[in-house]
Amino acid sequence: MLDPRSASIRHCARCGGSLRHQHRDGRERPVCTDCGAVVYLDPKVACGVLVMRRRAILLVQRRNEPGRGLWCLPCGFADADEAPEAAAAREAFEETGLRITIGALVGAYHYRDDPRGAGILLVYRGRAARGVAQAHDDAAAVGWFALDGLPPLSHAPHRLAIADATRRTRRPLPERTDSH
Ligand SMILES: [Zn+2]
């Protein structure tokens, strides 16, 4: 599946010329028919945070598409000059009003199912300062949910991240069988 953006980008950002898909650097890419610039669609970088309190997970209900009305981890896109940990904390604060201390990385999850572009979701563990979570910004609601009572989630990577972060026993690495 191509990046959803590849169908919607029509003009060269450098000269305004039209783009046509051509084979470049091993695959089809949009190429400007006027100046020859090749458009490389970098992944978007989304940053989320997984916060638990008394075995409940902090989730936000999405006010906007995609996934409007569904729930997800507090998350948002990083700016290019912003560290992902800072983006995760900023987005969580904007959406929930809680100051979050960012901890270890839970995982990196590639996705291609968002119309705003394919990307990589980085999910960190987080610890919330005292306070009551309140919905702000692009969150319609916020809530704490027990693992066995999660509401419908908007994006598959969020479900994967929650599973990765809450799995009790990690699968051990395979034992080495070579004799060197
Ligand atoms: Zn051009």
JSON list of C-alpha atoms and ligand atoms in Angstrom, two decimals:
[
{"chain": "A", "resi": 1, "resn": "MET", "atom": "CA", "xyz": [0.00, 0.00, 0.00]},
{"chain": "A", "resi": 2, "resn": "LEU", "atom": "CA", "xyz": [1.33, 3.41, -0.99]},
{"chain": "A", "resi": 3, "resn": "ASP", "atom": "CA", "xyz": [1.44, 6.33, 1.37]},
{"chain": "A", "resi": 4, "resn": "PRO", "atom": "CA", "xyz": [-2.05, 7.94, 1.25]},
{"chain": "A", "resi": 5, "resn": "ARG", "atom": "CA", "xyz": [-0.35, 11.25, 0.49]},
{"chain": "A", "resi": 6, "resn": "SER", "atom": "CA", "xyz": [1.04, 10.02, -2.82]},
{"chain": "A", "resi": 7, "resn": "ALA", "atom": "CA", "xyz": [-2.42, 10.29, -4.41]},
{"chain": "A", "resi": 8, "resn": "SER", "atom": "CA", "xyz": [-3.07, 13.81, -3.16]},
{"chain": "A", "resi": 9, "resn": "ILE", "atom": "CA", "xyz": [0.26, 15.55, -3.85]},
{"chain": "A", "resi": 10, "resn": "ARG", "atom": "CA", "xyz": [0.00, 17.00, -7.34]},
{"chain": "A", "resi": 11, "resn": "HIS", "atom": "CA", "xyz": [2.49, 19.84, -7.59]},
{"chain": "A", "resi": 12, "resn": "CYS", "atom": "CA", "xyz": [6.22, 20.25, -7.06]},
{"chain": "A", "resi": 13, "resn": "ALA", "atom": "CA", "xyz": [6.96, 22.16, -3.85]},
{"chain": "A", "resi": 14, "resn": "ARG", "atom": "CA", "xyz": [10.06, 23.65, -5.49]},
{"chain": "A", "resi": 15, "resn": "CYS", "atom": "CA", "xyz": [8.70, 25.01, -8.78]},
{"chain": "A", "resi": 16, "resn": "GLY", "atom": "CA", "xyz": [4.96, 24.27, -8.85]},
{"chain": "A", "resi": 17, "resn": "GLY", "atom": "CA", "xyz": [5.29, 21.92, -11.82]},
{"chain": "A", "resi": 18, "resn": "SER", "atom": "CA", "xyz": [3.13, 18.82, -12.14]},
{"chain": "A", "resi": 19, "resn": "LEU", "atom": "CA", "xyz": [4.23, 15.53, -10.70]},
{"chain": "A", "resi": 20, "resn": "ARG", "atom": "CA", "xyz": [4.21, 12.19, -12.45]},
{"chain": "A", "resi": 21, "resn": "HIS", "atom": "CA", "xyz": [5.11, 8.85, -10.97]},
{"chain": "A", "resi": 22, "resn": "GLN", "atom": "CA", "xyz": [8.39, 7.54, -12.33]},
{"chain": "A", "resi": 23, "resn": "HIS", "atom": "CA", "xyz": [10.81, 4.86, -11.32]},
{"chain": "A", "resi": 24, "resn": "ARG", "atom": "CA", "xyz": [13.56, 6.44, -9.18]},
{"chain": "A", "resi": 25, "resn": "ASP", "atom": "CA", "xyz": [15.88, 4.90, -6.61]},
{"chain": "A", "resi": 26, "resn": "GLY", "atom": "CA", "xyz": [14.31, 1.50, -6.81]},
{"chain": "A", "resi": 27, "resn": "ARG", "atom": "CA", "xyz": [10.61, 2.32, -6.78]},
{"chain": "A", "resi": 28, "resn": "GLU", "atom": "CA", "xyz": [7.86, 4.53, -8.16]},
{"chain": "A", "resi": 29, "resn": "ARG", "atom": "CA", "xyz": [8.04, 8.07, -6.79]},
{"chain": "A", "resi": 30, "resn": "PRO", "atom": "CA", "xyz": [6.43, 11.39, -7.71]},
{"chain": "A", "resi": 31, "resn": "VAL", "atom": "CA", "xyz": [8.82, 13.30, -10.00]},
{"chain": "A", "resi": 32, "resn": "CYS", "atom": "CA", "xyz": [8.41, 16.89, -11.20]},
{"chain": "A", "resi": 33, "resn": "THR", "atom": "CA", "xyz": [7.89, 17.02, -14.96]},
{"chain": "A", "resi": 34, "resn": "ASP", "atom": "CA", "xyz": [9.44, 20.51, -15.08]},
{"chain": "A", "resi": 35, "resn": "CYS", "atom": "CA", "xyz": [12.48, 20.60, -12.81]},
{"chain": "A", "resi": 36, "resn": "GLY", "atom": "CA", "xyz": [12.98, 16.87, -12.24]},
{"chain": "A", "resi": 37, "resn": "ALA", "atom": "CA", "xyz": [12.83, 17.05, -8.44]},
{"chain": "A", "resi": 38, "resn": "VAL", "atom": "CA", "xyz": [11.97, 13.72, -6.84]},
{"chain": "A", "resi": 39, "resn": "VAL", "atom": "CA", "xyz": [9.45, 13.79, -3.98]},
{"chain": "A", "resi": 40, "resn": "TYR", "atom": "CA", "xyz": [10.53, 11.57, -1.11]},
{"chain": "A", "resi": 41, "resn": "LEU", "atom": "CA", "xyz": [7.61, 11.01, 1.24]},
{"chain": "A", "resi": 42, "resn": "ASP", "atom": "CA", "xyz": [9.18, 10.78, 4.69]},
{"chain": "A", "resi": 43, "resn": "PRO", "atom": "CA", "xyz": [7.15, 9.09, 7.41]},
{"chain": "A", "resi": 44, "resn": "LYS", "atom": "CA", "xyz": [5.23, 11.34, 9.71]},
{"chain": "A", "resi": 45, "resn": "VAL", "atom": "CA", "xyz": [6.30, 10.92, 13.34]},
{"chain": "A", "resi": 46, "resn": "ALA", "atom": "CA", "xyz": [3.51, 10.57, 15.85]},
{"chain": "A", "resi": 47, "resn": "CYS", "atom": "CA", "xyz": [4.34, 10.47, 19.57]},
{"chain": "A", "resi": 48, "resn": "GLY", "atom": "CA", "xyz": [2.09, 9.02, 22.24]},
{"chain": "A", "resi": 49, "resn": "VAL", "atom": "CA", "xyz": [2.24, 8.30, 25.92]},
{"chain": "A", "resi": 50, "resn": "LEU", "atom": "CA", "xyz": [0.94, 5.42, 27.97]},
{"chain": "A", "resi": 51, "resn": "VAL", "atom": "CA", "xyz": [0.08, 6.50, 31.51]},
{"chain": "A", "resi": 52, "resn": "MET", "atom": "CA", "xyz": [-1.28, 4.13, 34.13]},
{"chain": "A", "resi": 53, "resn": "ARG", "atom": "CA", "xyz": [-2.86, 4.90, 37.48]},
{"chain": "A", "resi": 54, "resn": "ARG", "atom": "CA", "xyz": [-4.11, 2.13, 39.72]},
{"chain": "A", "resi": 55, "resn": "ARG", "atom": "CA", "xyz": [-4.03, -0.31, 36.80]},
{"chain": "A", "resi": 56, "resn": "ALA", "atom": "CA", "xyz": [-6.09, 2.01, 34.59]},
{"chain": "A", "resi": 57, "resn": "ILE", "atom": "CA", "xyz": [-4.90, 3.57, 31.33]},
{"chain": "A", "resi": 58, "resn": "LEU", "atom": "CA", "xyz": [-5.32, 7.21, 30.39]},
{"chain": "A", "resi": 59, "resn": "LEU", "atom": "CA", "xyz": [-7.15, 7.55, 27.06]},
{"chain": "A", "resi": 60, "resn": "VAL", "atom": "CA", "xyz": [-8.60, 10.42, 25.11]},
{"chain": "A", "resi": 61, "resn": "GLN", "atom": "CA", "xyz": [-11.64, 10.43, 22.88]},
{"chain": "A", "resi": 62, "resn": "ARG", "atom": "CA", "xyz": [-10.90, 11.95, 19.49]},
{"chain": "A", "resi": 63, "resn": "ARG", "atom": "CA", "xyz": [-12.77, 15.08, 18.56]},
{"chain": "A", "resi": 64, "resn": "ASN", "atom": "CA", "xyz": [-11.60, 15.01, 14.94]},
{"chain": "A", "resi": 65, "resn": "GLU", "atom": "CA", "xyz": [-11.18, 12.63, 12.06]},
{"chain": "A", "resi": 66, "resn": "PRO", "atom": "CA", "xyz": [-9.66, 10.19, 11.53]},
{"chain": "A", "resi": 67, "resn": "GLY", "atom": "CA", "xyz": [-11.29, 8.07, 14.19]},
{"chain": "A", "resi": 68, "resn": "ARG", "atom": "CA", "xyz": [-13.62, 10.78, 15.48]},
{"chain": "A", "resi": 69, "resn": "GLY", "atom": "CA", "xyz": [-15.46, 9.53, 18.58]},
{"chain": "A", "resi": 70, "resn": "LEU", "atom": "CA", "xyz": [-13.05, 6.64, 19.08]},
{"chain": "A", "resi": 71, "resn": "TRP", "atom": "CA", "xyz": [-10.38, 6.54, 21.76]},
{"chain": "A", "resi": 72, "resn": "CYS", "atom": "CA", "xyz": [-6.59, 6.53, 21.70]},
{"chain": "A", "resi": 73, "resn": "LEU", "atom": "CA", "xyz": [-3.53, 7.18, 23.79]},
{"chain": "A", "resi": 74, "resn": "PRO", "atom": "CA", "xyz": [-2.73, 10.88, 24.16]},
{"chain": "A", "resi": 75, "resn": "CYS", "atom": "CA", "xyz": [-0.66, 11.53, 21.03]},
{"chain": "A", "resi": 76, "resn": "GLY", "atom": "CA", "xyz": [0.16, 13.86, 18.21]},
{"chain": "A", "resi": 77, "resn": "PHE", "atom": "CA", "xyz": [2.69, 14.70, 15.54]},
{"chain": "A", "resi": 78, "resn": "ALA", "atom": "CA", "xyz": [6.18, 15.86, 16.40]},
{"chain": "A", "resi": 79, "resn": "ASP", "atom": "CA", "xyz": [7.48, 18.99, 14.78]},
{"chain": "A", "resi": 80, "resn": "ALA", "atom": "CA", "xyz": [10.73, 18.44, 12.89]},
{"chain": "A", "resi": 81, "resn": "ASP", "atom": "CA", "xyz": [12.73, 20.45, 15.43]},
{"chain": "A", "resi": 82, "resn": "GLU", "atom": "CA", "xyz": [11.10, 18.83, 18.46]},
{"chain": "A", "resi": 83, "resn": "ALA", "atom": "CA", "xyz": [12.41, 15.76, 20.31]},
{"chain": "A", "resi": 84, "resn": "PRO", "atom": "CA", "xyz": [9.82, 12.96, 20.31]},
{"chain": "A", "resi": 85, "resn": "GLU", "atom": "CA", "xyz": [9.72, 12.82, 24.13]},
{"chain": "A", "resi": 86, "resn": "ALA", "atom": "CA", "xyz": [8.93, 16.53, 24.21]},
{"chain": "A", "resi": 87, "resn": "ALA", "atom": "CA", "xyz": [6.22, 16.08, 21.58]},
{"chain": "A", "resi": 88, "resn": "ALA", "atom": "CA", "xyz": [4.64, 13.25, 23.59]},
{"chain": "A", "resi": 89, "resn": "ALA", "atom": "CA", "xyz": [4.59, 15.35, 26.77]},
{"chain": "A", "resi": 90, "resn": "ARG", "atom": "CA", "xyz": [3.30, 18.44, 24.95]},
{"chain": "A", "resi": 91, "resn": "GLU", "atom": "CA", "xyz": [0.48, 16.59, 23.23]},
{"chain": "A", "resi": 92, "resn": "ALA", "atom": "CA", "xyz": [-0.55, 14.80, 26.42]},
{"chain": "A", "resi": 93, "resn": "PHE", "atom": "CA", "xyz": [-0.69, 18.11, 28.28]},
{"chain": "A", "resi": 94, "resn": "GLU", "atom": "CA", "xyz": [-2.64, 19.80, 25.48]},
{"chain": "A", "resi": 95, "resn": "GLU", "atom": "CA", "xyz": [-5.21, 17.01, 25.42]},
{"chain": "A", "resi": 96, "resn": "THR", "atom": "CA", "xyz": [-5.54, 16.12, 29.11]},
{"chain": "A", "resi": 97, "resn": "GLY", "atom": "CA", "xyz": [-4.19, 19.07, 31.09]},
{"chain": "A", "resi": 98, "resn": "LEU", "atom": "CA", "xyz": [-1.87, 16.70, 32.97]},
{"chain": "A", "resi": 99, "resn": "ARG", "atom": "CA", "xyz": [1.88, 17.25, 33.25]},
{"chain": "A", "resi": 100, "resn": "ILE", "atom": "CA", "xyz": [3.50, 14.00, 32.19]},
{"chain": "A", "resi": 101, "resn": "THR", "atom": "CA", "xyz": [7.01, 12.78, 32.96]},
{"chain": "A", "resi": 102, "resn": "ILE", "atom": "CA", "xyz": [8.16, 10.75, 29.97]},
{"chain": "A", "resi": 103, "resn": "GLY", "atom": "CA", "xyz": [9.78, 7.39, 30.64]},
{"chain": "A", "resi": 104, "resn": "ALA", "atom": "CA", "xyz": [11.04, 4.46, 28.60]},
{"chain": "A", "resi": 105, "resn": "LEU", "atom": "CA", "xyz": [10.05, 3.77, 25.02]},
{"chain": "A", "resi": 106, "resn": "VAL", "atom": "CA", "xyz": [7.35, 1.10, 24.77]},
{"chain": "A", "resi": 107, "resn": "GLY", "atom": "CA", "xyz": [7.79, 0.61, 21.05]},
{"chain": "A", "resi": 108, "resn": "ALA", "atom": "CA", "xyz": [7.87, 2.03, 17.54]},
{"chain": "A", "resi": 109, "resn": "TYR", "atom": "CA", "xyz": [4.89, 1.18, 15.34]},
{"chain": "A", "resi": 110, "resn": "HIS", "atom": "CA", "xyz": [4.71, 1.73, 11.60]},
{"chain": "A", "resi": 111, "resn": "TYR", "atom": "CA", "xyz": [1.27, 2.53, 10.18]},
{"chain": "A", "resi": 112, "resn": "ARG", "atom": "CA", "xyz": [-0.18, 3.24, 6.75]},
{"chain": "A", "resi": 113, "resn": "ASP", "atom": "CA", "xyz": [-3.86, 3.59, 7.56]},
{"chain": "A", "resi": 114, "resn": "ASP", "atom": "CA", "xyz": [-4.03, 7.32, 8.27]},
{"chain": "A", "resi": 115, "resn": "PRO", "atom": "CA", "xyz": [-5.17, 9.59, 5.40]},
{"chain": "A", "resi": 116, "resn": "ARG", "atom": "CA", "xyz": [-2.80, 12.31, 6.63]},
{"chain": "A", "resi": 117, "resn": "GLY", "atom": "CA", "xyz": [0.11, 10.10, 5.68]},
{"chain": "A", "resi": 118, "resn": "ALA", "atom": "CA", "xyz": [1.90, 6.94, 6.66]},
{"chain": "A", "resi": 119, "resn": "GLY", "atom": "CA", "xyz": [4.18, 7.22, 9.64]},
{"chain": "A", "resi": 120, "resn": "ILE", "atom": "CA", "xyz": [5.77, 5.85, 12.74]},
{"chain": "A", "resi": 121, "resn": "LEU", "atom": "CA", "xyz": [4.12, 6.06, 16.14]},
{"chain": "A", "resi": 122, "resn": "LEU", "atom": "CA", "xyz": [6.52, 6.19, 19.08]},
{"chain": "A", "resi": 123, "resn": "VAL", "atom": "CA", "xyz": [4.88, 5.31, 22.39]},
{"chain": "A", "resi": 124, "resn": "TYR", "atom": "CA", "xyz": [6.53, 6.13, 25.71]},
{"chain": "A", "resi": 125, "resn": "ARG", "atom": "CA", "xyz": [5.61, 5.23, 29.22]},
{"chain": "A", "resi": 126, "resn": "GLY", "atom": "CA", "xyz": [4.61, 8.26, 31.22]},
{"chain": "A", "resi": 127, "resn": "ARG", "atom": "CA", "xyz": [3.84, 9.24, 34.79]},
{"chain": "A", "resi": 128, "resn": "ALA", "atom": "CA", "xyz": [1.19, 11.85, 35.45]},
{"chain": "A", "resi": 129, "resn": "ALA", "atom": "CA", "xyz": [1.53, 14.55, 38.05]},
{"chain": "A", "resi": 130, "resn": "ARG", "atom": "CA", "xyz": [-1.30, 14.91, 40.53]},
{"chain": "A", "resi": 131, "resn": "GLY", "atom": "CA", "xyz": [-4.41, 16.43, 39.11]},
{"chain": "A", "resi": 132, "resn": "VAL", "atom": "CA", "xyz": [-7.64, 15.63, 37.39]},
{"chain": "A", "resi": 133, "resn": "ALA", "atom": "CA", "xyz": [-7.50, 14.90, 33.68]},
{"chain": "A", "resi": 134, "resn": "GLN", "atom": "CA", "xyz": [-9.70, 17.22, 31.67]},
{"chain": "A", "resi": 135, "resn": "ALA", "atom": "CA", "xyz": [-10.34, 17.20, 27.94]},
{"chain": "A", "resi": 136, "resn": "HIS", "atom": "CA", "xyz": [-8.75, 20.04, 26.00]},
{"chain": "A", "resi": 137, "resn": "ASP", "atom": "CA", "xyz": [-7.73, 20.80, 22.45]},
{"chain": "A", "resi": 138, "resn": "ASP", "atom": "CA", "xyz": [-8.62, 17.97, 20.07]},
{"chain": "A", "resi": 139, "resn": "ALA", "atom": "CA", "xyz": [-9.83, 15.64, 22.82]},
{"chain": "A", "resi": 140, "resn": "ALA", "atom": "CA", "xyz": [-13.60, 15.38, 23.27]},
{"chain": "A", "resi": 141, "resn": "ALA", "atom": "CA", "xyz": [-13.23, 13.50, 26.56]},
{"chain": "A", "resi": 142, "resn": "VAL", "atom": "CA", "xyz": [-10.57, 11.86, 28.70]},
{"chain": "A", "resi": 143, "resn": "GLY", "atom": "CA", "xyz": [-10.85, 8.88, 30.97]},
{"chain": "A", "resi": 144, "resn": "TRP", "atom": "CA", "xyz": [-9.06, 6.14, 32.86]},
{"chain": "A", "resi": 145, "resn": "PHE", "atom": "CA", "xyz": [-9.89, 2.64, 31.65]},
{"chain": "A", "resi": 146, "resn": "ALA", "atom": "CA", "xyz": [-9.17, -0.78, 33.09]},
{"chain": "A", "resi": 147, "resn": "LEU", "atom": "CA", "xyz": [-7.36, -3.12, 30.73]},
{"chain": "A", "resi": 148, "resn": "ASP", "atom": "CA", "xyz": [-10.34, -5.45, 30.50]},
{"chain": "A", "resi": 149, "resn": "GLY", "atom": "CA", "xyz": [-12.71, -2.57, 29.79]},
{"chain": "A", "resi": 150, "resn": "LEU", "atom": "CA", "xyz": [-11.05, -0.54, 27.05]},
{"chain": "A", "resi": 151, "resn": "PRO", "atom": "CA", "xyz": [-13.34, 1.49, 24.78]},
{"chain": "A", "resi": 152, "resn": "PRO", "atom": "CA", "xyz": [-13.09, 1.13, 20.97]},
{"chain": "A", "resi": 153, "resn": "LEU", "atom": "CA", "xyz": [-9.66, 2.38, 19.87]},
{"chain": "A", "resi": 154, "resn": "SER", "atom": "CA", "xyz": [-9.03, 4.44, 16.75]},
{"chain": "A", "resi": 155, "resn": "HIS", "atom": "CA", "xyz": [-5.76, 3.02, 15.47]},
{"chain": "A", "resi": 156, "resn": "ALA", "atom": "CA", "xyz": [-4.33, -0.50, 15.59]},
{"chain": "A", "resi": 157, "resn": "PRO", "atom": "CA", "xyz": [-0.84, 0.64, 16.75]},
{"chain": "A", "resi": 158, "resn": "HIS", "atom": "CA", "xyz": [-2.35, 2.00, 19.97]},
{"chain": "A", "resi": 159, "resn": "ARG", "atom": "CA", "xyz": [-3.81, -1.40, 20.77]},
{"chain": "A", "resi": 160, "resn": "LEU", "atom": "CA", "xyz": [-0.43, -3.02, 20.03]},
{"chain": "A", "resi": 161, "resn": "ALA", "atom": "CA", "xyz": [1.39, -0.56, 22.27]},
{"chain": "A", "resi": 162, "resn": "ILE", "atom": "CA", "xyz": [-1.01, -1.17, 25.15]},
{"chain": "A", "resi": 163, "resn": "ALA", "atom": "CA", "xyz": [-0.53, -4.92, 24.73]},
{"chain": "A", "resi": 164, "resn": "ASP", "atom": "CA", "xyz": [3.25, -4.52, 24.63]},
{"chain": "A", "resi": 165, "resn": "ALA", "atom": "CA", "xyz": [3.33, -2.31, 27.70]},
{"chain": "A", "resi": 166, "resn": "THR", "atom": "CA", "xyz": [1.04, -4.44, 29.83]},
{"chain": "A", "resi": 167, "resn": "ARG", "atom": "CA", "xyz": [2.17, -7.94, 28.90]},
{"chain": "A", "resi": 168, "resn": "ARG", "atom": "CA", "xyz": [3.15, -9.56, 32.16]},
{"chain": "A", "resi": 169, "resn": "THR", "atom": "CA", "xyz": [5.82, -11.90, 30.91]},
{"chain": "A", "resi": 170, "resn": "ARG", "atom": "CA", "xyz": [7.94, -10.96, 27.99]},
{"chain": "A", "resi": 171, "resn": "ARG", "atom": "CA", "xyz": [8.72, -13.72, 25.56]},
{"chain": "A", "resi": 172, "resn": "PRO", "atom": "CA", "xyz": [12.33, -14.70, 26.20]},
{"chain": "A", "resi": 173, "resn": "LEU", "atom": "CA", "xyz": [14.85, -14.33, 23.44]},
{"chain": "A", "resi": 174, "resn": "PRO", "atom": "CA", "xyz": [15.58, -17.62, 21.67]},
{"chain": "A", "resi": 175, "resn": "GLU", "atom": "CA", "xyz": [18.56, -19.43, 23.11]},
{"chain": "A", "resi": 176, "resn": "ARG", "atom": "CA", "xyz": [21.66, -19.40, 21.02]},
{"chain": "A", "resi": 177, "resn": "THR", "atom": "CA", "xyz": [22.16, -22.72, 19.31]},
{"chain": "A", "resi": 178, "resn": "ASP", "atom": "CA", "xyz": [25.45, -22.02, 17.57]},
{"chain": "A", "resi": 179, "resn": "SER", "atom": "CA", "xyz": [28.60, -23.32, 19.21]},
{"chain": "A", "resi": 180, "resn": "HIS", "atom": "CA", "xyz": [30.92, -20.44, 18.45]},
{"chain": "B", "resi": 1, "resn": "ZN", "atom": "ZN", "xyz": [9.64, 21.17, -9.92]}
]
